[in-house]
XYZ file of C-alpha atoms in Angstrom:
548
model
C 0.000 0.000 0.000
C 1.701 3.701 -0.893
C 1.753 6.227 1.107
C -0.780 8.402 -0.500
C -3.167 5.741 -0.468
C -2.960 4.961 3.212
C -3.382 8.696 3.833
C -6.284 8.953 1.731
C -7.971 5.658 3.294
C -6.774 7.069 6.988
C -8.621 10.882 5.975
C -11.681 9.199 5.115
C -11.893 7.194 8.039
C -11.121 10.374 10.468
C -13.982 12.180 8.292
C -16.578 9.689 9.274
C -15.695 9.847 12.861
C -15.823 13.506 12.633
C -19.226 12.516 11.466
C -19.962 10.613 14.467
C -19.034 12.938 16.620
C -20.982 15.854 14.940
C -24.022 13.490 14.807
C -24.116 12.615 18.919
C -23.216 16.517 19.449
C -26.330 17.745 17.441
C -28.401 14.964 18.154
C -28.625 14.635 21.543
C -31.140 16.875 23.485
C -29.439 19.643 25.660
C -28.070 18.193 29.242
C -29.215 14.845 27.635
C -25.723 13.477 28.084
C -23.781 11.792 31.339
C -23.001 14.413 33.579
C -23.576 17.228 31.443
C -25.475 19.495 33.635
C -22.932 19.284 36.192
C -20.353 20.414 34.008
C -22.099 23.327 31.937
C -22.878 24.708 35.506
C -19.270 24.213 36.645
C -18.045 26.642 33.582
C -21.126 28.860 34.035
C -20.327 29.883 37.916
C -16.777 30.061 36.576
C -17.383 32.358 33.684
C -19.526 34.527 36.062
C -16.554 34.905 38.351
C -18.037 33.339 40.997
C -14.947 31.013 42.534
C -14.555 27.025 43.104
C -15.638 25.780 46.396
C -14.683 22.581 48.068
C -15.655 19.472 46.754
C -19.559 18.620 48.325
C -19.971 22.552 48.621
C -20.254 24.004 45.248
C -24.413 24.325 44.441
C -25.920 24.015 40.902
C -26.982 27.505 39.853
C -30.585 27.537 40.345
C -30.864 29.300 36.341
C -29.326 25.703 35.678
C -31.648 23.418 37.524
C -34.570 25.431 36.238
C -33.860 25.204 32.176
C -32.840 21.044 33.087
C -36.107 20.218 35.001
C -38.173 22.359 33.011
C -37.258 22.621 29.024
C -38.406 24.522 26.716
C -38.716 24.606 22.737
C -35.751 26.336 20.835
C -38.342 29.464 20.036
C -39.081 30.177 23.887
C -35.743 29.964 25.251
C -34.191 33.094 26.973
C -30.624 34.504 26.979
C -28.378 33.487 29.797
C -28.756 37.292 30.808
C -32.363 37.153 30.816
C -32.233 33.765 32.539
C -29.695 34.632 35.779
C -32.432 38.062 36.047
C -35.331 35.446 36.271
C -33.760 32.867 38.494
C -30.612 34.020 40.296
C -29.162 32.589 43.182
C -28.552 28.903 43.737
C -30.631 25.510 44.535
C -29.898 23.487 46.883
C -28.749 20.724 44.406
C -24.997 20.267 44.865
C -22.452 19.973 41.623
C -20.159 17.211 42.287
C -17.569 18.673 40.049
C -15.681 20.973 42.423
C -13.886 17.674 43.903
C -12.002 18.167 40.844
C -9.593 20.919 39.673
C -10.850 23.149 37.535
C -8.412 23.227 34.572
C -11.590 21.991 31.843
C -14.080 24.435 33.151
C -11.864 27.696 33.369
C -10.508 26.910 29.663
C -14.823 26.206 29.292
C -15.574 29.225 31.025
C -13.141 31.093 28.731
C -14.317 30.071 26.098
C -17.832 31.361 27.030
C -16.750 34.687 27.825
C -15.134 35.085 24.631
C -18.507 34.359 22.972
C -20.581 36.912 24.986
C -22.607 34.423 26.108
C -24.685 36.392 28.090
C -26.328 37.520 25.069
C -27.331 34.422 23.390
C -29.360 31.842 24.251
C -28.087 29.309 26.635
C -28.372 26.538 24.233
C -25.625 28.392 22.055
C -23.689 27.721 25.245
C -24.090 23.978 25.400
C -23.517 23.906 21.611
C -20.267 25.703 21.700
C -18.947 24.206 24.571
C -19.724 20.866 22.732
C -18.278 21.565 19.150
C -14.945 22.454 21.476
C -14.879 18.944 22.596
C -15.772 17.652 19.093
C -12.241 19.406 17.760
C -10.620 18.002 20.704
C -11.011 14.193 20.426
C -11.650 14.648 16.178
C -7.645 13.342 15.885
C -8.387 9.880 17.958
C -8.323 7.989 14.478
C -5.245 9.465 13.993
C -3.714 8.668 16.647
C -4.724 4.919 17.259
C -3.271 4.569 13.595
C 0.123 6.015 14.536
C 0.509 3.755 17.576
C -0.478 0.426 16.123
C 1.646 1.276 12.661
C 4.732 1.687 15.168
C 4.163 -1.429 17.138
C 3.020 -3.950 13.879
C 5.003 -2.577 11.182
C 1.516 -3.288 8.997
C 0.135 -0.516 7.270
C -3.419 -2.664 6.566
C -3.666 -3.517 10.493
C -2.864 -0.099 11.593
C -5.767 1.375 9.132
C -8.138 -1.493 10.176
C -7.403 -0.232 14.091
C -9.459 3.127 14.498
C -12.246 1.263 12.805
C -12.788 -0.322 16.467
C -13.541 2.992 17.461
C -16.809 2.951 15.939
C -17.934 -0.575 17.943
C -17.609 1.944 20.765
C -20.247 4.058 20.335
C -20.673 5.206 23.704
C -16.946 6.769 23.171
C -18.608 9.394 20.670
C -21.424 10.260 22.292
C -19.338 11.027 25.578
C -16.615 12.548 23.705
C -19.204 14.820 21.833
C -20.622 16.542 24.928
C -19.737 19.122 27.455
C -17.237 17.219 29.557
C -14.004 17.161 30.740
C -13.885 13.520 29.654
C -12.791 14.860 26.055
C -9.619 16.232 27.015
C -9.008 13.246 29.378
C -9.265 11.475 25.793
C -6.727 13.044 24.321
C -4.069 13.589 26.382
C -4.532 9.543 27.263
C -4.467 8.924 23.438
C -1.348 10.705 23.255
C 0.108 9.422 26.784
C -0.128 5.788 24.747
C 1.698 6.701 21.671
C 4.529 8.604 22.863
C 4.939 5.030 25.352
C 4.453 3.463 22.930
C 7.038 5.409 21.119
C 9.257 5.414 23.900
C 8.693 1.393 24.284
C 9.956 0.924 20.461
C 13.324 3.047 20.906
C 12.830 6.370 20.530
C 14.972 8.878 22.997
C 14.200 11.916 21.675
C 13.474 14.969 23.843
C 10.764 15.794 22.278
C 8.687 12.747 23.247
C 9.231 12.933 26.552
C 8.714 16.901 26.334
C 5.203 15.563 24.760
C 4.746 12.842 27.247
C 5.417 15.522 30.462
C 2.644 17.329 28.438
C 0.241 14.787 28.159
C 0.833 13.283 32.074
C 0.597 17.227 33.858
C -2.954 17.514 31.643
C -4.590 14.914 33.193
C -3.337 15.303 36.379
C -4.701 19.184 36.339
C -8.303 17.893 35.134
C -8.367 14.183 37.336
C -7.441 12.506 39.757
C -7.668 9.649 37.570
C -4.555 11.704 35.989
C -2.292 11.054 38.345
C -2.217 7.052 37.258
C -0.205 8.557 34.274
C 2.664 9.275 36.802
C 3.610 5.490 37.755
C 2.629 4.269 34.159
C 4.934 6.744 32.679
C 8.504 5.657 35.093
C 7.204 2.195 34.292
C 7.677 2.553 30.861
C 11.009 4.543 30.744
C 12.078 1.838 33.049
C 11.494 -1.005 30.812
C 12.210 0.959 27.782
C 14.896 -1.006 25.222
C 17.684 0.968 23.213
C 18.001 -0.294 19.920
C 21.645 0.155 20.193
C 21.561 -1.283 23.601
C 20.226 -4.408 22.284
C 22.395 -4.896 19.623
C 25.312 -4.439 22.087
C 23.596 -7.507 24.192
C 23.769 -9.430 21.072
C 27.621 -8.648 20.760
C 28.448 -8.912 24.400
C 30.501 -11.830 25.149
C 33.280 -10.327 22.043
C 33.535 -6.924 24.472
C 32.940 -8.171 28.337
C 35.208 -5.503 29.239
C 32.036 -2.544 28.507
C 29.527 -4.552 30.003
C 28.970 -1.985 33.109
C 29.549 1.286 31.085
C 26.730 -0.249 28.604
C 24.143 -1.527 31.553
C 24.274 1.634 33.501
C 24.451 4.360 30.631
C 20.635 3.358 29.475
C 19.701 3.040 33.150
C 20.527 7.314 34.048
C 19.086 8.146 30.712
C 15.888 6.591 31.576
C 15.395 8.171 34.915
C 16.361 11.331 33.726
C 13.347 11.282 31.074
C 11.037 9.840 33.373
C 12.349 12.447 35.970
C 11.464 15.387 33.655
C 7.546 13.947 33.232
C 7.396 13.404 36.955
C 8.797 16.734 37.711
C 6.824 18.770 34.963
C 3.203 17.251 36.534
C 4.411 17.770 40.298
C 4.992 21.031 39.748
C 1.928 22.344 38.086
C -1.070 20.425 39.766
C 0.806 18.854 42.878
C 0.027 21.805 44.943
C -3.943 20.994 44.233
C -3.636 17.664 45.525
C -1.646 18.558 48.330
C -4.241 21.071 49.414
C -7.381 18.012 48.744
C -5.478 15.624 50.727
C -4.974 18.035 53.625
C -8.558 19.489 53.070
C -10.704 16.423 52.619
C -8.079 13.449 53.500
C -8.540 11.729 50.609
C -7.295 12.788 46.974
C -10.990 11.855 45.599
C -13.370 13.373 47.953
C -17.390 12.182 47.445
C -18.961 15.566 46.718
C -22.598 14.106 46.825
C -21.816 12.194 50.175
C -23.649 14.427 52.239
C -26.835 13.681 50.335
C -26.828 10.311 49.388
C -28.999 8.478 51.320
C -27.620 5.149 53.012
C -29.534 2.123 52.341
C -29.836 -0.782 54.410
C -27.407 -3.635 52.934
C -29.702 -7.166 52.054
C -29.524 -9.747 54.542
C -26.470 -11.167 55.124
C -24.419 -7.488 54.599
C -22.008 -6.456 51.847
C -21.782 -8.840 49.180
C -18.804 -9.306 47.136
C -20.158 -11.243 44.740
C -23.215 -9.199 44.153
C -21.304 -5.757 43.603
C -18.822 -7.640 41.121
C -22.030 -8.666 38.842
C -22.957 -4.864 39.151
C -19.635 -3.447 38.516
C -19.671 -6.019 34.784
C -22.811 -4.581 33.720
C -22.307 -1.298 34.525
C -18.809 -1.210 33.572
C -18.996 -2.804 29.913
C -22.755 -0.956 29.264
C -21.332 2.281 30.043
C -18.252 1.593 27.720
C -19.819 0.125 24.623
C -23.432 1.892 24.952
C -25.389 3.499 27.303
C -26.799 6.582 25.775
C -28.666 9.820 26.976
C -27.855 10.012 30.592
C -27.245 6.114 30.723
C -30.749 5.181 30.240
C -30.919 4.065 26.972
C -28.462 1.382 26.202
C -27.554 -1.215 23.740
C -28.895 -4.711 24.400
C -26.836 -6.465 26.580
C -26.502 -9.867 24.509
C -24.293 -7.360 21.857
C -21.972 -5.462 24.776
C -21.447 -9.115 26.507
C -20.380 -10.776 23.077
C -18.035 -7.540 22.446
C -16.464 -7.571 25.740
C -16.192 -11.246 25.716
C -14.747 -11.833 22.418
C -11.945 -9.398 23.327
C -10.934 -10.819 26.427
C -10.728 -13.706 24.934
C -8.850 -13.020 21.860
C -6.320 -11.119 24.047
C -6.280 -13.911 26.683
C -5.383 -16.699 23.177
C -3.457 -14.415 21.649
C -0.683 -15.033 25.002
C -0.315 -18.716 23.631
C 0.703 -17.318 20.216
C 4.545 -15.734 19.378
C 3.952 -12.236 18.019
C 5.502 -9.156 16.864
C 4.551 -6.429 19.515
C 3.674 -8.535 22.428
C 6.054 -7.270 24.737
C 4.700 -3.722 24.021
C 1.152 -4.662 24.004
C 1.588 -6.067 27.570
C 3.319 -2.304 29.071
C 0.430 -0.143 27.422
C -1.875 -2.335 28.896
C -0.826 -1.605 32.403
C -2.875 1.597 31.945
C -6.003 0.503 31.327
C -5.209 -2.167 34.294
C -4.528 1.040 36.711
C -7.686 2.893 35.797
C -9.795 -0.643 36.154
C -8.346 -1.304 39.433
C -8.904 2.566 40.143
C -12.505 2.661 39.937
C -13.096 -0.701 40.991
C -11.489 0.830 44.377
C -13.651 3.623 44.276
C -16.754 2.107 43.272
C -16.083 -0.366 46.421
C -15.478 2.766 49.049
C -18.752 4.198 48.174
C -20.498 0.463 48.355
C -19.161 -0.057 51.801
C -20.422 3.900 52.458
C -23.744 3.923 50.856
C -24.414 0.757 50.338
C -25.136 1.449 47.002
C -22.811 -0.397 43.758
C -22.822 2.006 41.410
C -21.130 0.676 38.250
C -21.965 3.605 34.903
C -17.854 4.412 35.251
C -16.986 3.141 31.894
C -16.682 5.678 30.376
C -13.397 6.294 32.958
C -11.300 3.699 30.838
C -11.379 6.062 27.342
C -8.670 7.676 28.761
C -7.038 4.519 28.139
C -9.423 3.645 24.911
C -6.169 3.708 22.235
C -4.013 0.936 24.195
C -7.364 -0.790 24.209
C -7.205 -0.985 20.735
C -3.742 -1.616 20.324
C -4.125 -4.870 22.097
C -6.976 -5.775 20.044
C -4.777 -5.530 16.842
C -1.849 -7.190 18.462
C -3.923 -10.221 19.666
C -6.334 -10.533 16.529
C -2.788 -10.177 14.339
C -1.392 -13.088 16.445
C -4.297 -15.311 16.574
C -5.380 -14.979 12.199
C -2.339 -15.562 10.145
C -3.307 -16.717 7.184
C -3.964 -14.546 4.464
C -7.314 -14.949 3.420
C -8.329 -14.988 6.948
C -6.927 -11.742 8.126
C -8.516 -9.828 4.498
C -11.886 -11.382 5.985
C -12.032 -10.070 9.562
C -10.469 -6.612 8.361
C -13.998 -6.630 5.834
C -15.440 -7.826 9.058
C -14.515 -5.377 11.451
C -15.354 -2.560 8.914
C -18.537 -3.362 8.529
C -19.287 -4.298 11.854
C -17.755 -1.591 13.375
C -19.999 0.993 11.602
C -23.190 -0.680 11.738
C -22.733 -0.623 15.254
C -21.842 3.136 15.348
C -25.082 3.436 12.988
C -27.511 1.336 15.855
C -26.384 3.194 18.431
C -26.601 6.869 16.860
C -30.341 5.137 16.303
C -30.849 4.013 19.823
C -29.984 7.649 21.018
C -32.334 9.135 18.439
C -35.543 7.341 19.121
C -34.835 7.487 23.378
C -34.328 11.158 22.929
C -37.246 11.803 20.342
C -39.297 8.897 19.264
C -40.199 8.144 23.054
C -38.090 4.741 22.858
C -39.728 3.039 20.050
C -37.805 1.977 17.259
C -39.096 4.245 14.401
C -38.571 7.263 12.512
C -41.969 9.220 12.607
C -43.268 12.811 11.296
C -43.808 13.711 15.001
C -40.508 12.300 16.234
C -38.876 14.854 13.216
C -40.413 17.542 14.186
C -39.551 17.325 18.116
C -36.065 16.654 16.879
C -36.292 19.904 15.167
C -38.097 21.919 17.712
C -35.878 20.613 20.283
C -32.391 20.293 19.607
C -29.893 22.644 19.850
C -29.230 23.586 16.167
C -31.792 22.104 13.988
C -32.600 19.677 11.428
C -30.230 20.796 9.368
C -27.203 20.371 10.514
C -27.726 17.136 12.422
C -28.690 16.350 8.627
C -25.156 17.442 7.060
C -23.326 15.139 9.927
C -25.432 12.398 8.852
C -24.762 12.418 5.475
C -20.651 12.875 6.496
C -21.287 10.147 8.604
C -22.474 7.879 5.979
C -20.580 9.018 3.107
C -17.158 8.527 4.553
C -17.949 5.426 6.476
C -19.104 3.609 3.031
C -16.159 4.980 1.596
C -13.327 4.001 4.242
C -15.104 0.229 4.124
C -15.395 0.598 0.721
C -11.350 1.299 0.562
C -10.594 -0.906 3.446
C -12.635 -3.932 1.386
C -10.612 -3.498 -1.564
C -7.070 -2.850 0.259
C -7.723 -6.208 1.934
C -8.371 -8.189 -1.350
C -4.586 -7.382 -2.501
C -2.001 -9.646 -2.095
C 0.748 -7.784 0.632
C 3.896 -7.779 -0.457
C 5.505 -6.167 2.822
C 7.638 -8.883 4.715
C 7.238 -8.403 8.682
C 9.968 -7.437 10.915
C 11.318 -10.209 12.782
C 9.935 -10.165 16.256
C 13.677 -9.664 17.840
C 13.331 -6.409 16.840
C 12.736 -3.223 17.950
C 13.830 -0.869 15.122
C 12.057 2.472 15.153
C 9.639 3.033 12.344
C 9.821 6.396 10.450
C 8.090 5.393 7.657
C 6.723 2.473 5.477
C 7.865 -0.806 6.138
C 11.115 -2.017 4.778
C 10.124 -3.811 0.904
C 12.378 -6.883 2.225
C 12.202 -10.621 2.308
C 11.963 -12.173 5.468
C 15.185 -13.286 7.182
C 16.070 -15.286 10.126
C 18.799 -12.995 11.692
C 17.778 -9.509 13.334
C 18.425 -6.630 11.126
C 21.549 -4.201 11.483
C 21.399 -1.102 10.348
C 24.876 0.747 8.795
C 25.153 4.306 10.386
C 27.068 6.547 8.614
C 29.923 8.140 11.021
């Protein structure tokens, strides 16, 4: 496959996620997304100027509570101005999103200001603040592509890889509302490529300039951020040197360099990882300093004080039972729970898709493959933001009594060496041929009729009052009700459609032609720069001849 051609195949699938993305952002009814009240009236009190309390004491604005309880069509609704006059103050409802830092909302908040928003209409707010977290996560594609070219060496696999994307549909539609969730999924795309990167031999400053970057931007919006820390020293410390390797290889002709060799790498790393560590510490560490002395725990429970405890069942807390909870929960809110988690995808599909991949990545350990090794280190992310929330979800079961479970949408931050594994496993597991062009067709197809079903599950719970049907009446409350009209939820459609029967269209034919790209030998870790080598396959690990 040229270059050009795996551009053009790589634009067109980025153009139908932008399609996606556009489609869930117009689609879905104002505040109709997870959390999105809480954080439109976290950047609201912040563009007003008025301050961040502690976690559990920041109240929604009551302006806020009233347009969320108490819509209105698009012809009726009031400026923000006009709104504050009518209903200033605050409820009593509290907005759990002070127990975070409030890096998203003051950039949110900025962004309001900068629109006047006082003189529009507050859904111009909500659609602004969304189309700003459409342009954020618009590059995911991109970036899954990038990291699963460098680990494979396959140009097909690594354009097959962001189609997975679009059997996440819940990933768009939480992506394409106001949340801080969408930078979270960027800077954890890019956390996983520059490892990844970094895992495959390059040393350059500018990765880990980009990787101190990525780590201090979620540890300003999350506390979920500050898993990036260990993940990050784990992977400079495990990090191989091309050069070091080959010096392994030639090690019993020159014994007598063995301890300059081991322990050059070794102060390299830790001054790389140092930087990262350094770089977050000293532009959100103070925050968490002041939570931990504040609340005593780095994750306080804003909505503690209100949550009423309920009596356990008989016989007390039950492991078991909050484990079942935490597997629906955790895989419904990952593949597809849309609106404000009440309107999911059946659960046969999300069990078969989160089966299937455990499994294939479980088999795909008893097969020899290029990129294991690497595969295994990114995945200690998404392990540390599992066991994360499994913790948390557990300290507010043993508080309330209650096992919540709709946190799956905390593992996108970790959604790109998801995928990586997917491609490494699936890669391992199909070798021949004719196999692998069939599962690529597969997975294109798949993967965007389940983007399609769940962009249609969200449309009829939002306007065709759950029932499977498109209706004059369920049209026309679309158009009366959603925050820019027919029209453009129309355009993003057709985007949507267009490119993803183009990019399956591409990836079907792309599949059906013989490759004539050997693959690097697994003993390998040469860094990739561009396309693969056009090389027959060899038995003996490739040396490269350096000019001096």
């Amino acid at each position: 496959m040229t270059a050009r051609r795996e551009w053009v195949v790589l634009g067109t699938i980025t153009a139908a996620w932008l399609g996606l993305l556009l489609g869930f952002a117009l689609l879905t009814p104002a505040f109709g997304a997870p959390d999105e009240p809480a954080h439109v009236d976290a950047a609201f009190r912040l563009a007003l100027g008025l301050g961040w309390p502690h976690g559990g004491e920041m109240h929604y604005l009551a302006a806020i509570r009233q347009i969320v309880e108490h819509p209105v069509p698009a012809v009726d609704r009031p400026t923000v101005d006009a709104l504050l006059a009518a209903v200033p103050g605050d409820s009593p409802a509290i907005d759990p999103m002070s127990q975070n830092p409030p890096t998203y909302w003051l950039v949110a908040a900025g962004i309001l200001r900068l629109i006047r928003f006082g003189a529009h209409d507050w859904a111009t707010s909500v659609l602004v603040l969304r189309l700003f977290d459409v342009v954020l996560v618009t590059a995911l594609p991109v970036l899954v592509w990038a990291t699963v070219r460098r680990v494979t060496r396959s140009p097909r696999t690594a354009l097959v890889a962001p189609l997975l994307l679009f059997a996440v549909p819940q990933l768009a539609q939480v992506a394409a509302g106001v949340t801080s969730w969408a930078p979270m999924i960027l800077l954890g795309a890019v956390l996983v490529w520059l490892s990844v990167r970094v895992l495959t031999g390059d040393r350059s400053w500018w990765t880990t300039a980009g990787l101190a970057v990525a780590v201090t931007g979620l540890a300003a919006i999350s506390a979920l951020g500050l898993l990036a820390v260990p993940f990050v020293v784990l992977v400079f410390a495990l990090a191989r040197d091309e050069r070091d390797e080959r010096d392994e290889r030639d090690e019993r002709d020159r014994d007598r360099d063995r301890d300059q060799r081991t322990a050059r790498p070794w102060r390299r790393a830790a001054l790389h990882a140092g930087v990262v560590v350094v770089a977050a510490a000293a532009v959100s560490g103070w925050w968490w300093v002041r939570t931990l002395l504040v609340s005593g725990t780095l994750l306080p429970d804003a909505l503690r004080g209100v949550t009423t405890v309920q009596p356990y069942p008989s016989g007390g807390a039950n492991p078991g039972a909050f484990a079942g909870r935490q597997w629906d929960g955790l895989t419904a809110s990952f593949f597809g729970d849309f609106g404000a988690n009440q309107w999911p995808l059946p659960p046969m599909v999300v069990d078969a898709l989160a089966i299937v991949g455990l499994v294939a990545l479980g088999w795909s350990y008893a097969r020899r493959g290029a990129g294991r090794r690497v595969m295994t280190i990114a995945l200690v992310w998404p392990v540390l933001v599992v066991v994360a929330t499994l913790a948390y979800n557990w300290r507010n079961y043993l508080g309330t009594h209650q096992g919540n479970g709709l946190q799956g949408r905390f593992l996108f931050v970790a959604v790109v060496a998801l995928v990586l594994s997917q491609a490494v496993a699936w890669r391992a597991l199909v070798v021949r041929p004719e196999l692998r062009r069939r599962l690529a067709r597969i997975a294109a197809v798949g993967s965007f009729a389940i983007a399609l079903y769940g962009i249609g599950i969200a449309y009829r719970g939002a306007w065709e009052n759950v029932q499977f049907r498109v209706t004059p009446g369920g049209l026309s409350a679309m158009a009366g009700g959603s925050l820019a009209g027919p029209l453009p939820i129309a355009l993003a459609g057709a985007l949507f459609l267009a490119a993803a029967v183009a990019a399956a269209v591409f990836v079907w034919r792309a599949a059906a032609v013989p490759s004539t790209t050997a693959a690097v030998p697994s003993t390998t870790t040469t860094p990739v720069t561009g396309l693969p080598l056009e090389s027959p396959p060899t038995h003996e690990p490739t040396v490269r001849k350096e000019n001096s």
